[in-house]
Amino acid sequence: NKAVDFGTADSLGQSFGAFQDGYIHSLKIMLATWYKKEVPAGLQIEVFRQGPGGELLAQTKIEKEQIKDNQECNIILGMNVKKNDVLYVRIKPEVPIPVETIGWWGYSDDISMGNSAYINDEPKNYDMGMSIKYTESIKVGVWKYSGSNYSTESYWNGAIIAGNYLSKIYYVP
């Protein structure tokens, strides 16, 4: 295992294949900070279909306060994929950072057979560490007023939820 340094590249990435039709809720990656308690920048995340030049599917970021030495970061994506889609996650610092400030833990070898790590959108002969969380596709809830006192009915993934709501309902997997 090795930490690949964001301070030596504009971006790091990993290709991976969707092994089923579904909804990718999130990715988890392990970051290194070389024992630093604070880092100067967060990380920007982009996920593409068909590699670095492909269709942009998702964008998000990891705030610098979330980055801790040798701890996993959960990257919420919320995107639908088709089985056998070839996907590519690109991660880059918000601003240039010094060497040995933030790294992404990876492997010294190609362990994923057919996928690979990337540095500056160029494939390498090893893999970055990453896990993928699939969930069922989430359907958007539909709200409607259903009577007096501002009661509502909502439909969440096909189930009816009724009551007097003063706030939003959030889905937490």
Backbone as a ProteinNet text record, in pm:
[ID]
protein_1_A
[PRIMARY]
NKAVDFGTADSLGQSFGAFQDGYIHSLKIMLATWYKKEVPAGLQIEVFRQGPGGELLAQTKIEKEQIKDNQECNIILGMNVKKNDVLYVRIKPEVPIPVETIGWWGYSDDISMGNSAYINDEPKNYDMGMSIKYTESIKVGVWKYSGSNYSTESYWNGAIIAGNYLSKIYYVP
[TERTIARY]
83.4	0	87.3	33.3	107.6	9.7	50.1	-29.8	23	-65.4	-27.8	-57.6	39.7	41.5	-26.4	-131.2	-194.7	-100.7	1.6	97.7	189.9	189.5	277	199.2	67.3	-16.1	-131.8	-184.6	-305.2	-428	-430.9	-545.4	-503.4	-579.3	-566.7	-702	-702.9	-830.2	-826.2	-943.4	-956.1	-1072.2	-1050.5	-1160.9	-1222.2	-1351.2	-1419.1	-1542.9	-1584.9	-1701.4	-1822.1	-1938.2	-2062.8	-2097.2	-2108.2	-2134.3	-2283.2	-2367.6	-2512.3	-2581.3	-2705.6	-2789.3	-2820.3	-2819.2	-2853.9	-2816.4	-2816.4	-2794.9	-2670.3	-2567.4	-2447.8	-2469.9	-2483.6	-2503.5	-2373.9	-2264.2	-2140.8	-2018.2	-1905	-1773.8	-1703.4	-1617.3	-1532.2	-1387.7	-1307.9	-1164.2	-1090.1	-969.4	-884.6	-779.4	-768.3	-674	-559.9	-446.3	-329.1	-298.1	-250.2	-205.9	-64.1	3.8	138.8	142.2	46.7	34.5	-10	-45.9	-93	-235	-260.6	-393.3	-488.5	-435.2	-516.2	-452.4	-537.1	-488	-537.5	-466.5	-501	-614.9	-663.7	-765.7	-849.7	-970.5	-1055.3	-1025.8	-1105.7	-1087.3	-1213.8	-1197.1	-1308.4	-1320.1	-1443.8	-1469.5	-1554.8	-1516.6	-1597.1	-1603.5	-1720.8	-1735.8	-1785.4	-1717.3	-1747.4	-1784.4	-1867.3	-1892.5	-1793.3	-1729.7	-1635	-1504.7	-1455.8	-1322	-1315.3	-1192	-1171.2	-1240.7	-1259.8	-1324.7	-1473.6	-1528.4	-1667.4	-1769.5	-1892.1	-2005.3	-1990.6	-2002.3	-1994.8	-2124.4	-2114.6	-2231.4	-2256.6	-2150.3	-2166.2	-2047.2	-2074.2	-1970.9	-2000.7	-1898.5	-1914.6	-1777.2	-1766	-1635.5	-1625.4	-1503	-1472.2	-1416.7	-1482.5	-1434.9	-1305.4	-1218	-1088.4	-1103.2	-1210.6	-1232.6	-1263.7	-1306.5	-1337.4	-1213.8	-1104.1	-984.5	-898.7	-885.5	-807.1	-710.6	-596.9	-493.9	-542.2	-527.5	-559.2	-702.8	-795.7	-937.2	-1012.5	-1122	-1203.5	-1284.7	-1304.7	-1396.2	-1509.2	-1630	-1748.2	-1786.5	-1792.3	-1822.9	-1962.3	-2061.4	-2199.4	-2211.5	-2260	-2271.2	-2416.2	-2494.2	-2633.6	-2650.4	-2608.1	-2619.2	-2661.5	-2744.6	-2788.5	-2687.2	-2662.1	-2568.6	-2629.6	-2579.1	-2618.8	-2506.6	-2546.1	-2447.8	-2349.1	-2223.1	-2111.2	-2072.1	-2136.9	-2085.5	-1941.2	-1854.5	-1717.5	-1716.4	-1682	-1686.8	-1546.4	-1530.4	-1399.9	-1421.1	-1357	-1361.8	-1229.4	-1242.1	-1125.4	-1133.8	-1023.2	-1017.2	-898	-922.9	-814.5	-831.2	-720.5	-729	-794.7	-863.4	-926.6	-823.4	-707.1	-593.9	-467.9	-360.6	-236.4	-191.5	-141.2	-97.8	45.8	115	252.1	257.5	373	398.2	377.1	326.7	299.4	204.6	96	-9.6	-136.4	-179.2	-293.1	-256	-282.6	-261.3	-381.5	-393.9	-501.5	-435	-476.5	-417.9	-455	-354.9	-374.6	-293.6	-286.3	-215.4	-95.1	4.1	123.7	102.2	-6	-32.4	-170.6	-194.7	-326.1	-410.3	-499.4	-577.9	-719.4	-762.3	-902.4	-924.3	-822.7	-832.7	-915.2	-849.4	-915	-938.9	-928.9	-940.3	-803.2	-787.5	-656.3	-665.3	-558.1	-539.7	-500.9	-521.9	-483.4	-409.5	-311	-247.6	-258.2	-316.4	-339.5	-410	-511.2	-594.4	-519.4	-401.3	-324	-325	-363.1	-370.6	-233.7	-235.9	-115.5	-138.4	-36	-47.7	-71.4	-148.2	-188	-327.6	-381.9	-516.9	-516.5	-612.6	-636.4	-737.3	-731.8	-826.9	-960.5	-1069.6	-1200.9	-1307	-1414.4	-1529	-1652.5	-1748.8	-1867.7	-1990.4	-2081.9	-2206	-2321.9	-2385.5	-2505.5	-2628	-2734.3	-2864	-2968.4	-3094	-3200.4	-3216.5	-3265.1	-3292.1	-3391.2	-3367.7	-3454.8	-3544	-3674	-3770.3	-3800.9	-3816	-3846.4	-3985.7	-4002.8	-4133.8	-4221.3	-4350.6	-4446.5	-4536.5	-4549.4	-4627.2	-4756.9	-4864.6	-4989.5	-5065.3	-5137.5	-5222.2	-5343.5	-5383.2	-5489.4	-5605.3	-5616	-5729.3	-5702.7	-5775.5	-5764.5	-5639.1	-5611.2	-5496.1	-5362.5	-5359.3	-5236.5	-5176.2	-5259.7	-5205.6	-5161.8	-5069.5	-5015	-5007.6	-5000.2	-4963.3	-4837.8	-4747.9	-4630.7	-4610.3	-4548.6	-4517.5	-4365.8	-4313.6	-4169.3	-4136.4	-4073.4	-4042.6	-4166.4	-4278.5	-4401.4	-4485.8	-4434.4	-4511.4	-4575.2	-4697.3	-4766.2	-4730	-4691.6	-4662.7	-4757.1	-4834.9	-4930.6	-4909.2	-4942.3	-4932.5	-4920.5	-4904.6	-4883.9	-4733.7	-4677.4	-4533.2	-4495.5	-4402.3	-4351.4	-4208.4	-4153.1	-4016.7	-4008.2	-3892	-3870.2	-3838.1	-3867.9	-3828	-3700.4	-3601.3	-3475.1	-3458.1	-3403.6	-3371.5	-3229.2	-3213	-3081.1	-3061.5	-2969.7	-2949	-2887.5
-119.4	0	124.9	229.3	354.9	470.9	585.1	707	783.3	809.4	885.7	1032.3	1118.2	1254.8	1354.2	1421.6	1527.7	1646	1659.7	1769	1753.1	1634.8	1610.2	1598.9	1623.8	1607.8	1707.1	1738.1	1821.3	1744.1	1612.8	1530.6	1384.5	1311.2	1166.9	1108.1	984.4	924	772.9	713.8	569	535.8	441.5	391.1	272	250.2	134.9	105	-19.2	-60.7	-78.1	-38.8	-63.5	-210.7	-283.1	-425.7	-457.8	-355.3	-376.3	-246.5	-258.6	-140.7	-92.8	36.3	82.3	225.3	255.8	390.6	387	458.3	466.5	579.3	541.5	640	714.4	638.9	704.4	619.7	686.1	622.2	651.1	560.1	585.2	572.2	668.2	662.9	691.3	641.4	664.5	768.3	871.9	979.2	979.6	1031	1048.3	1197.7	1241.1	1381	1388.1	1276.3	1272	1337.2	1297.1	1337.7	1483.1	1551.6	1689.5	1688.5	1776.3	1784.5	1870.9	1964.6	2050.5	2053.7	2065.4	2077.1	2209.3	2264.5	2397.4	2402.5	2287.8	2289.4	2162.9	2174.5	2058.6	1995.5	1894.9	1822.8	1830.1	1852.7	1852.6	1713	1665	1530	1541	1468.9	1459.2	1312.6	1267.6	1131.2	1138.1	1064	1064.6	924.5	917	791.8	787.3	674.2	650.4	729.7	747	802.4	952.8	1006.2	1148.6	1242.6	1201.6	1288.6	1263.4	1179	1136.5	1230.5	1179.4	1255.7	1273.9	1397.4	1427.2	1381.9	1291.5	1236.7	1299.6	1336.9	1390.3	1478.8	1577.5	1666.1	1691.5	1694.2	1728.1	1767	1781.8	1811.4	1756.5	1741.9	1707.6	1835.2	1883.5	2002.8	1971.8	2070.3	2046.7	1998.4	2037.1	1994.1	1844	1783.8	1640.9	1553.9	1613.4	1537.5	1515	1388.4	1348.1	1238.2	1233.7	1137.3	994.5	915.1	772.3	742.5	829.2	805.9	809.6	732.2	729.1	856.7	896.9	1005.5	946.4	979.7	933.4	1041.6	1006	1100.8	1068	1149.8	1127.4	1167.9	1075.7	1101.3	1106.7	1006.2	1002.1	999.9	892.2	885.4	746	742.9	616.3	570.4	439.7	381.9	256.4	218.9	95.6	-6.8	-132.7	-240.1	-227.6	-245.9	-239.7	-97.9	6.7	142.4	146.5	209.7	234.1	374.4	384.2	511.2	553.4	681.6	736.4	847.5	835.1	940.3	1017	1149.9	1238.8	1323.6	1330.2	1407.8	1502.3	1628.5	1726.1	1827.7	1880.3	1983	2110	2183	2309.6	2411.8	2407.7	2494.6	2408.7	2450	2371.5	2359.6	2242.1	2217.3	2167	2186.2	2135.8	1982.7	1930.9	1787.3	1736.4	1612.7	1546	1627.3	1673.9	1743.4	1659.3	1610.5	1519.6	1412.5	1288.8	1176.6	1084.2	1003.7	904.7	768	685.7	554.1	464.4	394.7	304.6	178	102.3	-25.6	-15.4	-96.2	-97	-173.4	-252.2	-337.4	-307.7	-366.4	-360	-472.6	-439.7	-543.4	-555.1	-460.8	-460.4	-516.1	-565.6	-630.9	-550.4	-466.7	-390.2	-244.7	-209.5	-70.7	-23.1	108	155.5	291.1	320.2	452.5	547.7	676.5	780.2	890.6	946	1069.6	1166.7	1283.3	1384.5	1324.7	1242	1178.1	1077.1	1033.7	931.8	802.5	688.2	562	513.6	446.5	387.1	237.7	164.5	18.7	-26.5	50.5	14.4	69.3	50.8	97.5	181.5	272.8	350	274.1	291.8	226.8	300.1	224.3	285.8	179	214.3	124.8	199.4	124.5	180.5	131.8	223.6	185.4	203.8	90.7	92.2	91.4	158.7	148.1	137.9	117.6	117.3	257.7	267.5	399.2	472.9	599.6	681.6	763.9	754.1	832.6	959	1066.6	1193.3	1186.9	1236.3	1241	1347.7	1323	1419.2	1461.4	1591.1	1644.3	1702.8	1687.8	1755.9	1783.4	1893.8	1923.2	1831.8	1775.9	1676.8	1708.9	1829.7	1861.5	1984.2	1995.4	2113.3	2108.2	2215.7	2228.5	2202.4	2226.5	2212.4	2072.1	1971.6	1835.6	1802.9	1714	1679.2	1529.2	1486.5	1349	1356.1	1268.4	1260.7	1116.4	1101.1	968.4	957.1	860.5	843.5	701.6	687.9	555.8	467.1	527.3	451.9	435.6	469.3	456.4	590.9	587.4	710.6	744.5	869.3	920.1	1037.7	1040.7	1148.1	1209.8	1338.6	1405.3	1554.8	1623.8	1767.8	1792.6	1845.8	1861.6	2008.4	2042.7	2178.7	2184.6	2070.7	2066.9	1964.3	1952.6	1861.6	1722.1	1623.9	1485.5	1460.7	1404.6	1373.2	1222.3	1170.2	1028.8	1010.7	925.7	894.9	745.3	702	558.4	492.8
0	0	0	-60	-66	-74.1	-22	-34.5	-156.1	-251.4	-369.6	-337.4	-361.3	-310.8	-406.3	-356.9	-436.3	-457.8	-375.2	-390.6	-509.6	-572.4	-688	-818.7	-813.4	-933.6	-930.7	-1048.2	-1054.8	-1010.8	-1043.4	-1005	-992.1	-911	-899.2	-933.8	-982	-1019.5	-1015.1	-1039.5	-1046	-1137.4	-1228.6	-1310.4	-1238.8	-1264.1	-1205.6	-1288	-1284.6	-1360.7	-1270.4	-1319.8	-1246.6	-1263.8	-1154.9	-1164.4	-1163.5	-1153.4	-1157.2	-1196.5	-1246.3	-1260.9	-1120.5	-1098.3	-965	-939.6	-814.2	-764.6	-676.8	-718.6	-635	-536.4	-410.9	-305.2	-277	-259.6	-217.9	-247.8	-239.9	-245.5	-114.3	-71.5	43.8	0	42.8	15.8	146.6	156.6	272.8	234.3	316.6	288.4	389.2	346.8	432.6	441.6	557.8	572	627.3	634.5	688.1	826.6	910.1	1051.2	1071.6	965.9	983	1040.2	1135.4	1198	1115.6	1037.1	949.4	811.7	709.9	572.8	514.3	415.8	366	264.4	218	112.2	117.1	66.1	46.4	-89.3	-123.6	-249.6	-333.5	-463.7	-558.4	-619.1	-630.9	-682.6	-808.2	-912.4	-1035.3	-1075.2	-1119.6	-1168.6	-1313	-1400.4	-1543.7	-1589.9	-1692.7	-1763.5	-1879.5	-1899.9	-2009.9	-1996.4	-1876.2	-1857.8	-1847.7	-1843.1	-1818.9	-1917.9	-2039.9	-2138.2	-2153.3	-2069.5	-2085.8	-2023.8	-2016	-1963.3	-1811.7	-1765.3	-1622.8	-1556.4	-1457.3	-1389.5	-1253.1	-1182.9	-1047.9	-1012.7	-928.4	-875	-729	-647.6	-506.4	-453.4	-322.4	-265.1	-124.3	-80.2	57	120.3	224.1	293.4	365.7	378	442	586.2	654.4	792.1	802.7	692.4	690.1	667.4	628.9	592.6	716.2	753.8	870.9	829.7	896.2	861.8	882.2	779	780.7	821.1	779.7	804.1	671.8	667.9	547	532.8	410.3	376	293.6	330.7	259.5	159	32.5	-75	-126.4	-92.5	-134.9	-281.9	-365.5	-509.2	-555.9	-522.6	-564	-714.9	-779.4	-925.4	-970	-1073.7	-1132.4	-1235.8	-1236.8	-1333.6	-1393.8	-1507.4	-1575.2	-1561.5	-1550.9	-1542.6	-1658.8	-1628.3	-1722.4	-1763.5	-1706.8	-1728.1	-1681.6	-1758.5	-1714.5	-1656.4	-1528.9	-1457.4	-1417.6	-1395.1	-1359.2	-1256.9	-1142	-1041.2	-1046.3	-1055.9	-1056.4	-929.4	-856.5	-733.6	-741.7	-706.8	-711.5	-599	-549	-445.4	-500.9	-412.3	-453.2	-498.8	-438.2	-474.5	-469.8	-536.2	-526.6	-380.2	-344.7	-206.7	-205	-92.4	-82.4	-84	-117	-114.1	28.6	39.3	166.4	255	193	266.6	267.2	149.2	137.2	35.6	70.1	-21.9	-19.4	-124.3	-137.1	-130.2	-33.1	-18.4	-136.1	-185.8	-297.9	-279.6	-385.7	-385.9	-478.8	-452.2	-536.8	-666.3	-671.3	-787	-844.8	-962.5	-1025.6	-966.9	-873.5	-807.1	-862.6	-946.8	-990.6	-1130.6	-1194.6	-1325	-1425.8	-1498.6	-1603.5	-1568.1	-1442.5	-1399.7	-1357.2	-1341	-1299.3	-1232	-1157.8	-1101	-1213.5	-1188.7	-1284.3	-1210.3	-1276.8	-1232.1	-1347.8	-1321.5	-1425.6	-1547.5	-1522.7	-1625	-1712	-1668.7	-1740.2	-1658.6	-1719.8	-1644.8	-1598.3	-1482.4	-1423.8	-1406.1	-1366.5	-1355.1	-1211	-1135.9	-1000	-975.9	-857.1	-824.3	-698	-689.5	-569.1	-484	-353.8	-263.9	-266	-279	-288	-266.6	-196.3	-187.2	-236.3	-288.5	-352.1	-276.7	-243.5	-176.8	-273.3	-308.5	-391	-300	-341.6	-275.6	-385.4	-345.8	-445.4	-500.5	-623.8	-681.6	-594	-576.7	-493.2	-583.3	-560.7	-636.9	-557.9	-627.3	-561.9	-502.6	-380.5	-316.5	-380.3	-387.6	-440.6	-325.2	-302.3	-191.3	-243	-163.8	-196.3	-67.2	-64.2	50.9	45.5	160.2	156.6	251.1	297.4	384.3	467.1	576.3	661	746.2	813.3	903	833.7	703.2	625.4	631.2	650.1	648.3	506.1	494.7	363.7	348.5	225.6	192.8	110	135	49.9	8.8	-104.4	-155.9	-159.6	-89.5	-81.3	-122.7	-236.9	-291.2	-296.7	-332.8	-351.5	-227.6	-109.1	14.9	48.6	98.3	136.3	280.1	300.6	434	454.6	562	583.9	720.6	733.2	862.8	845.8	955.8	953.8	960.2	853.8	846	847.4	933.4	939.9	888.6	854.5	802.9	691.2	634.3	522.1	572.3	491	518.9	440.1	503.4	438.3	436.8	330	321.1	372.7	472.1	525.6	513.5	428.9	409.2	530.9
[MASK]
+++++++++++++++++++++++++++++++++++++++++++++++++++++++++++++++++++++++++++++++++++++++++++++++++++++++++++++++++++++++++++++++++++++++++++++++++++++++++++++++++++++++++++++

